[in-house]
Coordinates of C-alpha atoms (C1' of nucleotides) in Angstrom, one line a residue:
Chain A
X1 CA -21.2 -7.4 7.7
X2 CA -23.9 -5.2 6.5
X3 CA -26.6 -4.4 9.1
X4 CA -30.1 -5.3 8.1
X5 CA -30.9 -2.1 7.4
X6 CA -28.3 -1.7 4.9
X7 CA -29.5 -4.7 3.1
X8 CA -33.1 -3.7 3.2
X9 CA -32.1 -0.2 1.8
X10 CA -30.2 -2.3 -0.7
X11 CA -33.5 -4.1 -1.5
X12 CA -35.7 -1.5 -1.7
X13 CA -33.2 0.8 -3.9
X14 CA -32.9 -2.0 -6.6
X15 CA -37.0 -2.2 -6.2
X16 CA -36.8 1.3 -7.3
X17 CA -34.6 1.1 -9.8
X18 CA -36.7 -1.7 -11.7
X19 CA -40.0 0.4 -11.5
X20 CA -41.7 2.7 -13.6
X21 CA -39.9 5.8 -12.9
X22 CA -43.1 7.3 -13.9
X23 CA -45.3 7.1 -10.9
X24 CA -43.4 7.0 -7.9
X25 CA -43.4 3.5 -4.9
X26 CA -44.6 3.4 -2.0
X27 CA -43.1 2.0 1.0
X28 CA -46.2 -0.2 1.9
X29 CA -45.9 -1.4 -1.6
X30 CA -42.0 -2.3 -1.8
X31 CA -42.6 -3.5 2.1
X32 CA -44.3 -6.0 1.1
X33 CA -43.4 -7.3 -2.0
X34 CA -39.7 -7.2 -0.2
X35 CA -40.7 -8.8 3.0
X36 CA -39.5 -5.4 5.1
X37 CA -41.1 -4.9 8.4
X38 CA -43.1 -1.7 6.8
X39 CA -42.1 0.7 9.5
X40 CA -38.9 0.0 9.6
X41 CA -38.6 0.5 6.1
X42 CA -40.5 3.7 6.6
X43 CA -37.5 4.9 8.9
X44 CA -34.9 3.5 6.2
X45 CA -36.7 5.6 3.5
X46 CA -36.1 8.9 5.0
X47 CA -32.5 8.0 5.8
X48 CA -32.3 7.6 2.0
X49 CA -33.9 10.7 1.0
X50 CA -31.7 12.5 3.8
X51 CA -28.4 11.1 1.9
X52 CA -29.7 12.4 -1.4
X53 CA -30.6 8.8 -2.6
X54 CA -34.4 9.7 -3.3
X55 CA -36.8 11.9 -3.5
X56 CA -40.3 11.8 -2.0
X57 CA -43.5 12.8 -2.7
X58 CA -46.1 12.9 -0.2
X59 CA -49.7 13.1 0.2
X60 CA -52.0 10.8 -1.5
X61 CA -50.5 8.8 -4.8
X62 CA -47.0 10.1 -2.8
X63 CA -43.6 7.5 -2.8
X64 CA -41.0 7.3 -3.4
X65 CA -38.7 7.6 -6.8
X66 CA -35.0 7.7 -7.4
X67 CA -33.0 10.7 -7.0
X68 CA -31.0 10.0 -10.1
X69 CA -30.8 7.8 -12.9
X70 CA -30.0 3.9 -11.5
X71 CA -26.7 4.2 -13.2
X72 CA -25.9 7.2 -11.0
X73 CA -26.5 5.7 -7.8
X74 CA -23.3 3.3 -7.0
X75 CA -23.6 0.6 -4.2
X76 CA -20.9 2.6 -2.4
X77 CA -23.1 5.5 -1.8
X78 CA -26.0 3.2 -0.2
X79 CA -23.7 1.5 2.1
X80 CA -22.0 4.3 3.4
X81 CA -25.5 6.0 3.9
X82 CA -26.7 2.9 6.1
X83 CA -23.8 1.4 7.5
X84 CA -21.0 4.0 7.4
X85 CA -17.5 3.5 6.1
X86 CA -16.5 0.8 3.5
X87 CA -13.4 0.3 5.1
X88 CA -12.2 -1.9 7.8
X89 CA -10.3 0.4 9.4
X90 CA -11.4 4.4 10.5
X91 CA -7.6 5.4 9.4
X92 CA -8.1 4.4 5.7
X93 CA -11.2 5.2 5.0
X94 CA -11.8 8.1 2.5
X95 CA -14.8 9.1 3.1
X96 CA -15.1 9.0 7.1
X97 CA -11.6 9.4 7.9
X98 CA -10.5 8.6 11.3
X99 CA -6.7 8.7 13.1
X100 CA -6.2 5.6 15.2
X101 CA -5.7 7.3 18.5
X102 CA -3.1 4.3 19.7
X103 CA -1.1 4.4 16.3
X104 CA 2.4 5.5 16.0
X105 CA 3.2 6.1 13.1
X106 CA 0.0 6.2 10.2
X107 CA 3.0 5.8 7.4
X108 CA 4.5 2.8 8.7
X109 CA 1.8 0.7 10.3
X110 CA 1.7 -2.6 8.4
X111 CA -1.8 -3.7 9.1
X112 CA -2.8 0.0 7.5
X113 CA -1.2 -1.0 4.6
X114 CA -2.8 -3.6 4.1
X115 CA -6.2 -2.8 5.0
X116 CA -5.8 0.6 2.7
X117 CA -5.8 -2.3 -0.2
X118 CA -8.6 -3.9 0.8
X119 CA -10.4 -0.4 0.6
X120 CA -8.8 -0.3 -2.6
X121 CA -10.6 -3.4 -3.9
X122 CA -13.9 -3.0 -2.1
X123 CA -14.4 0.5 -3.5
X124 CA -13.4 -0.2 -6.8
X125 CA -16.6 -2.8 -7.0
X126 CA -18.8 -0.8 -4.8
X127 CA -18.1 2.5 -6.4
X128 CA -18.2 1.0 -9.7
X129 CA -21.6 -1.0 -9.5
X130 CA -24.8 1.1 -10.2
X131 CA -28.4 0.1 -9.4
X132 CA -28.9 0.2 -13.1
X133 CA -26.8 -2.9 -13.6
X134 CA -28.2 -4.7 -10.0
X135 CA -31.9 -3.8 -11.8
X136 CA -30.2 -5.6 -15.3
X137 CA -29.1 -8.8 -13.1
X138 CA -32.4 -10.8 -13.7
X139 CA -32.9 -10.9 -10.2
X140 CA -35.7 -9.7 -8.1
X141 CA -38.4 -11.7 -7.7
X142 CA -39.2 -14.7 -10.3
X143 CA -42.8 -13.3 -11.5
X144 CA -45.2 -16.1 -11.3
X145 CA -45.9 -17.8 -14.0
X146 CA -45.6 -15.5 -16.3
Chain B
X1 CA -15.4 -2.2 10.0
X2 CA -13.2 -4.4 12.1
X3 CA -14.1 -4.5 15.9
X4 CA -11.8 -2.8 18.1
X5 CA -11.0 -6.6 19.2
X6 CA -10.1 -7.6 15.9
X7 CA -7.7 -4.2 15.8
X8 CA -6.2 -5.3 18.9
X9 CA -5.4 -9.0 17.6
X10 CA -3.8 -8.0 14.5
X11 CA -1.2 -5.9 16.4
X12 CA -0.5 -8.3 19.2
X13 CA 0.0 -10.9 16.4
X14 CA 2.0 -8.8 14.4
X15 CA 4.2 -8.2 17.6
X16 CA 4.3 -12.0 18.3
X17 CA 5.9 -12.6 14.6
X18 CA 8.5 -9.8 14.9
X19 CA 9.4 -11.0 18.4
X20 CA 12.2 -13.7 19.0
X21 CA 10.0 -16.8 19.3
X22 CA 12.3 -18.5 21.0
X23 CA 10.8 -16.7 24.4
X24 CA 7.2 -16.6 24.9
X25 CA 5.8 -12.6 25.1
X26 CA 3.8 -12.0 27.6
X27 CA 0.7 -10.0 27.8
X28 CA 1.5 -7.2 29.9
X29 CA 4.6 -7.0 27.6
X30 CA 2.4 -6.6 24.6
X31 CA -0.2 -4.3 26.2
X32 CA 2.3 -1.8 27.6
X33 CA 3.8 -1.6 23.8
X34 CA 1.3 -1.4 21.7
X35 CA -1.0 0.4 24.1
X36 CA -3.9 -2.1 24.3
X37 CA -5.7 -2.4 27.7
X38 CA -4.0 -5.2 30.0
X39 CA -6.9 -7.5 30.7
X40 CA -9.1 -6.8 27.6
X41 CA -5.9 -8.1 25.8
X42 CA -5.8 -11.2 27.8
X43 CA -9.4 -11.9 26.8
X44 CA -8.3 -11.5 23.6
X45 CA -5.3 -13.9 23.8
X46 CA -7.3 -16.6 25.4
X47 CA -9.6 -15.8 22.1
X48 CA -6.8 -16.8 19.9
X49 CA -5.3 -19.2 21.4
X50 CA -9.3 -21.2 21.2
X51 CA -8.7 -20.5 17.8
X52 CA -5.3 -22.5 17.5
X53 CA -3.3 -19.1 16.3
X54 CA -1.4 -19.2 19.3
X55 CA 0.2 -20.9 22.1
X56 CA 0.1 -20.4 25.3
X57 CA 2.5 -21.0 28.3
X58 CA 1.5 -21.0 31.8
X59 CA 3.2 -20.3 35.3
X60 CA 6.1 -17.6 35.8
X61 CA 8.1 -17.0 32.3
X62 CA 4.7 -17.8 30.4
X63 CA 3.7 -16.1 28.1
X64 CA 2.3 -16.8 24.4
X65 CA 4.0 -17.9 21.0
X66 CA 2.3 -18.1 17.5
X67 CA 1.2 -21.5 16.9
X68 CA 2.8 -22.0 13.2
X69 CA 5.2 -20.2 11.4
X70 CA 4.0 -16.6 10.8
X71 CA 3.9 -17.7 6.7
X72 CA 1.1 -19.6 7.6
X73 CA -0.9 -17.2 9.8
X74 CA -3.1 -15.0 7.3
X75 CA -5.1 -11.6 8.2
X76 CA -8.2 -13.4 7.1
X77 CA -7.7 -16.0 9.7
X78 CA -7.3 -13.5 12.5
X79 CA -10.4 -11.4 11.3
X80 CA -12.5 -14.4 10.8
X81 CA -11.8 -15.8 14.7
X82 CA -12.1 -12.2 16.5
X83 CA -14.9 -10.5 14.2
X84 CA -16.4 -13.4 12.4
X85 CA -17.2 -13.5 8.6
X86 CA -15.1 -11.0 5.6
X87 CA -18.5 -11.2 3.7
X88 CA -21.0 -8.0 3.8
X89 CA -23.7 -10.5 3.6
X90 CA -23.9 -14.2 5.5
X91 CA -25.2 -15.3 2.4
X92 CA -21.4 -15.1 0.2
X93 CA -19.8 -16.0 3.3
X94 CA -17.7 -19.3 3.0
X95 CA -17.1 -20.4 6.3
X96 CA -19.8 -18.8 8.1
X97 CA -22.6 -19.4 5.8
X98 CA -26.6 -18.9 6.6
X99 CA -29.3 -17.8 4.1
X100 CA -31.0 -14.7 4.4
X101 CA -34.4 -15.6 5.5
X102 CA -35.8 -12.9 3.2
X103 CA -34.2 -13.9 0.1
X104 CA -36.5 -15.1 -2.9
X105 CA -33.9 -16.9 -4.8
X106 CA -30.2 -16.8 -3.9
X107 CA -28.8 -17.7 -7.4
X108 CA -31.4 -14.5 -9.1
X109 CA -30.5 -12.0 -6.4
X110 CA -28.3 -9.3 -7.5
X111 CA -27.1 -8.1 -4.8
X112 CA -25.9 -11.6 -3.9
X113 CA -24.0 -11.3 -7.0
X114 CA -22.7 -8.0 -6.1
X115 CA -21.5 -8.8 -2.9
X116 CA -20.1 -12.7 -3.8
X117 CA -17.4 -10.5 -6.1
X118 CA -16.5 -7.9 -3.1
X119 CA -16.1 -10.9 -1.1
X120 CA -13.3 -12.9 -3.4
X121 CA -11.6 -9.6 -3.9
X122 CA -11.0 -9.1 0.3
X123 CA -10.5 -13.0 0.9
X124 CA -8.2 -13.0 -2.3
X125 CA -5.9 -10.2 0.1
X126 CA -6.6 -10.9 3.3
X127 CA -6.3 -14.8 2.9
X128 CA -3.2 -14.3 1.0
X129 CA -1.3 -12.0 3.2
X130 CA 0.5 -13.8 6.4
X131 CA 2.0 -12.4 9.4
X132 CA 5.0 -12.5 8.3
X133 CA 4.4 -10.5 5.3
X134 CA 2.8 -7.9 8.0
X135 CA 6.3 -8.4 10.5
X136 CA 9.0 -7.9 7.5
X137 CA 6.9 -4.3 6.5
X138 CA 9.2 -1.9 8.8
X139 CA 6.4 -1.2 10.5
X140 CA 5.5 -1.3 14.4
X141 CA 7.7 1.5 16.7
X142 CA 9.9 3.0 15.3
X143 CA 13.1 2.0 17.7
X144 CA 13.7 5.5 19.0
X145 CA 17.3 6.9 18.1
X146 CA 18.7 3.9 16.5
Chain C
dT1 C1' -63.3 17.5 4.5
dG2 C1' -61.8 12.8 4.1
dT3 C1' -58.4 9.7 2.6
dC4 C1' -54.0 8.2 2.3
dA5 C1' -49.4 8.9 1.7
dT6 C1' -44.9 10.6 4.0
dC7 C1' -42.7 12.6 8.1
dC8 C1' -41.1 13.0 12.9
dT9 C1' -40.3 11.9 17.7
dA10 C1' -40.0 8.8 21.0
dC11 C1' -39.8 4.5 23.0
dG12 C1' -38.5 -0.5 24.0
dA13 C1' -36.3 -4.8 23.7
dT14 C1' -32.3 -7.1 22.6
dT15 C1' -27.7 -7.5 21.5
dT16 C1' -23.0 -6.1 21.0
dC17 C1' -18.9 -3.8 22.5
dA18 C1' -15.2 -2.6 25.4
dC19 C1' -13.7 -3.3 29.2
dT20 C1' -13.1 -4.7 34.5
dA21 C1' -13.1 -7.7 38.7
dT22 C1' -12.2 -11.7 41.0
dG23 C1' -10.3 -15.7 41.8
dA24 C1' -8.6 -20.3 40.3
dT25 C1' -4.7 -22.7 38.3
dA26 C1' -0.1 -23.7 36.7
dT27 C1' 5.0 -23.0 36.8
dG28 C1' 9.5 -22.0 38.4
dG29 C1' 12.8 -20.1 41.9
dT30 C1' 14.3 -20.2 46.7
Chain D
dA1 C1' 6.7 -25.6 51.3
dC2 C1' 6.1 -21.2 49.8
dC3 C1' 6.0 -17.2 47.0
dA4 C1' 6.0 -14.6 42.9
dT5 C1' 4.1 -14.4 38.6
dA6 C1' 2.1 -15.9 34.6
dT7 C1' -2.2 -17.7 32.2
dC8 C1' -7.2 -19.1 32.6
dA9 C1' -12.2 -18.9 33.4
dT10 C1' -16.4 -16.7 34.6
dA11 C1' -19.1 -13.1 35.4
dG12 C1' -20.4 -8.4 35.5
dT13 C1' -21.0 -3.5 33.9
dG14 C1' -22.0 0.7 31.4
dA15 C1' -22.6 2.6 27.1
dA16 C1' -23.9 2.3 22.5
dA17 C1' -25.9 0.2 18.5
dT18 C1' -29.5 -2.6 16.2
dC19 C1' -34.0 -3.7 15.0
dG20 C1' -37.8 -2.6 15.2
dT21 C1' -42.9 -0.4 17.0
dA22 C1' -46.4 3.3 18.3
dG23 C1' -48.7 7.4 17.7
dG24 C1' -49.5 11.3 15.7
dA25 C1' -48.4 15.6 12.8
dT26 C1' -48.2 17.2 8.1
dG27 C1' -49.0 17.5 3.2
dA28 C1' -51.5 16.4 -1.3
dC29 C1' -55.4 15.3 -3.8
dA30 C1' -60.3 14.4 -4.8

DNA sequence: TGTCATCCTACGATTTCACTATGATATGGT
DNA sequence: ACCATATCATAGTGAAATCGTAGGATGACA
């Protein structure tokens, strides 16, 4: 599962990626519309800008705005920035490779196997799915009567 | 990623379906060979066996067998009872479902979306790959000098 | 200079994780 | 009956992660 603060970051990146890239959000702003506690998100932000995600401007009219275009920023690359590794185990994950320090043999462990295909199939979504198509999805919030 | 429990039950389970099941294996057994601690393992087996994957048998020659064929023991069964949902968010999970208390509308959100479609690809392996599947992959020690 | 934003450090409460300790209970052999 | 040896149940422990909050420093703009 996802900690909170990965689906928050989830949240507020997709917030992001449907705004006006013109002027840039701020987190009291996507806090609330996104019911995030505001200072946590504030924490979450600066995790985000630390990965490369966004970039920040500070001072008065300050935000935040994406670092890229939504279609560069994959779902992948938000997840492993909050929550670490997609993969269920350290010794098939790509990005955050780690040996299993009581397995035998890495080549013929059967459970490794199998979890290197989930990998597979959870990267090929994660790394494949942009905020630019989460921002198409319709989703967000149902403006009110309008 | 998986809990160092969940790690733990796949390999004792996986030793349960290549060992004769005629004879129950015992948990010292099991620890010493696949280098799990002794009584964090028994923990663990009294897990499984709560969760009708195994059975156990008690007094001197005890030990624990799998409780169906190993065809009919899957990897998502064993994740599910020792880590608890496959899904990244509780809101795609099947069998351990609960809203997110911040979500506007579930059928609108896109990361919902995102997320429903990462968890039909993991349950479509893990759910479909069984013990036994796991046992025939020449994995486990290799026998030394044979 | 004042306002208002991000930034940074630190703290606290709660929960989870990975084990360990202790003893009760069941079973079979002698 | 007794002992060896297995599971079973409950509880506890130390470390780390999680989910935040508090308070103030720093920067940008009018």
């Amino acid at each position: 599962m996802l900690s909170q603060r990965g689906r928050y970051a989830l949240k507020a990146l997709t917030h992001l990626a449907r705004a006006d890239d013109s002027t840039p959000c701020q987190v009291t702003a996507i806090a609330e519309s996104e019911k995030i506690p505001r200072k946590f998100l504030e924490a979450i932000m600066s995790d985000l800008r630390r990965a490369n995600l966004v970039t920040s401007l500070r001072g008065k009219f300050g935000g935040y705005v994406l670092a890229r275009p939504p279609e560069q920023i994959m779902f992948g690359d938000i997840i492993r920035a909050t929550d670490g590794p997609l993969a269920l185990v350290p010794c098939v994950s790509k990005n955050f490779y780690r040996r299993c320090d009581d397995c035998v043999s890495e080549e013929l462990c059967a459970i490794r196997q199998v979890m290197a295909s989930v990998r597979d199939e959870v990267s090929a979504i994660l790394d494949r799915t942009s905020l630019a198509e989460a921002a198409a999805m319709a989703g967000g919030h149902p403006v009110s009567a309008e």
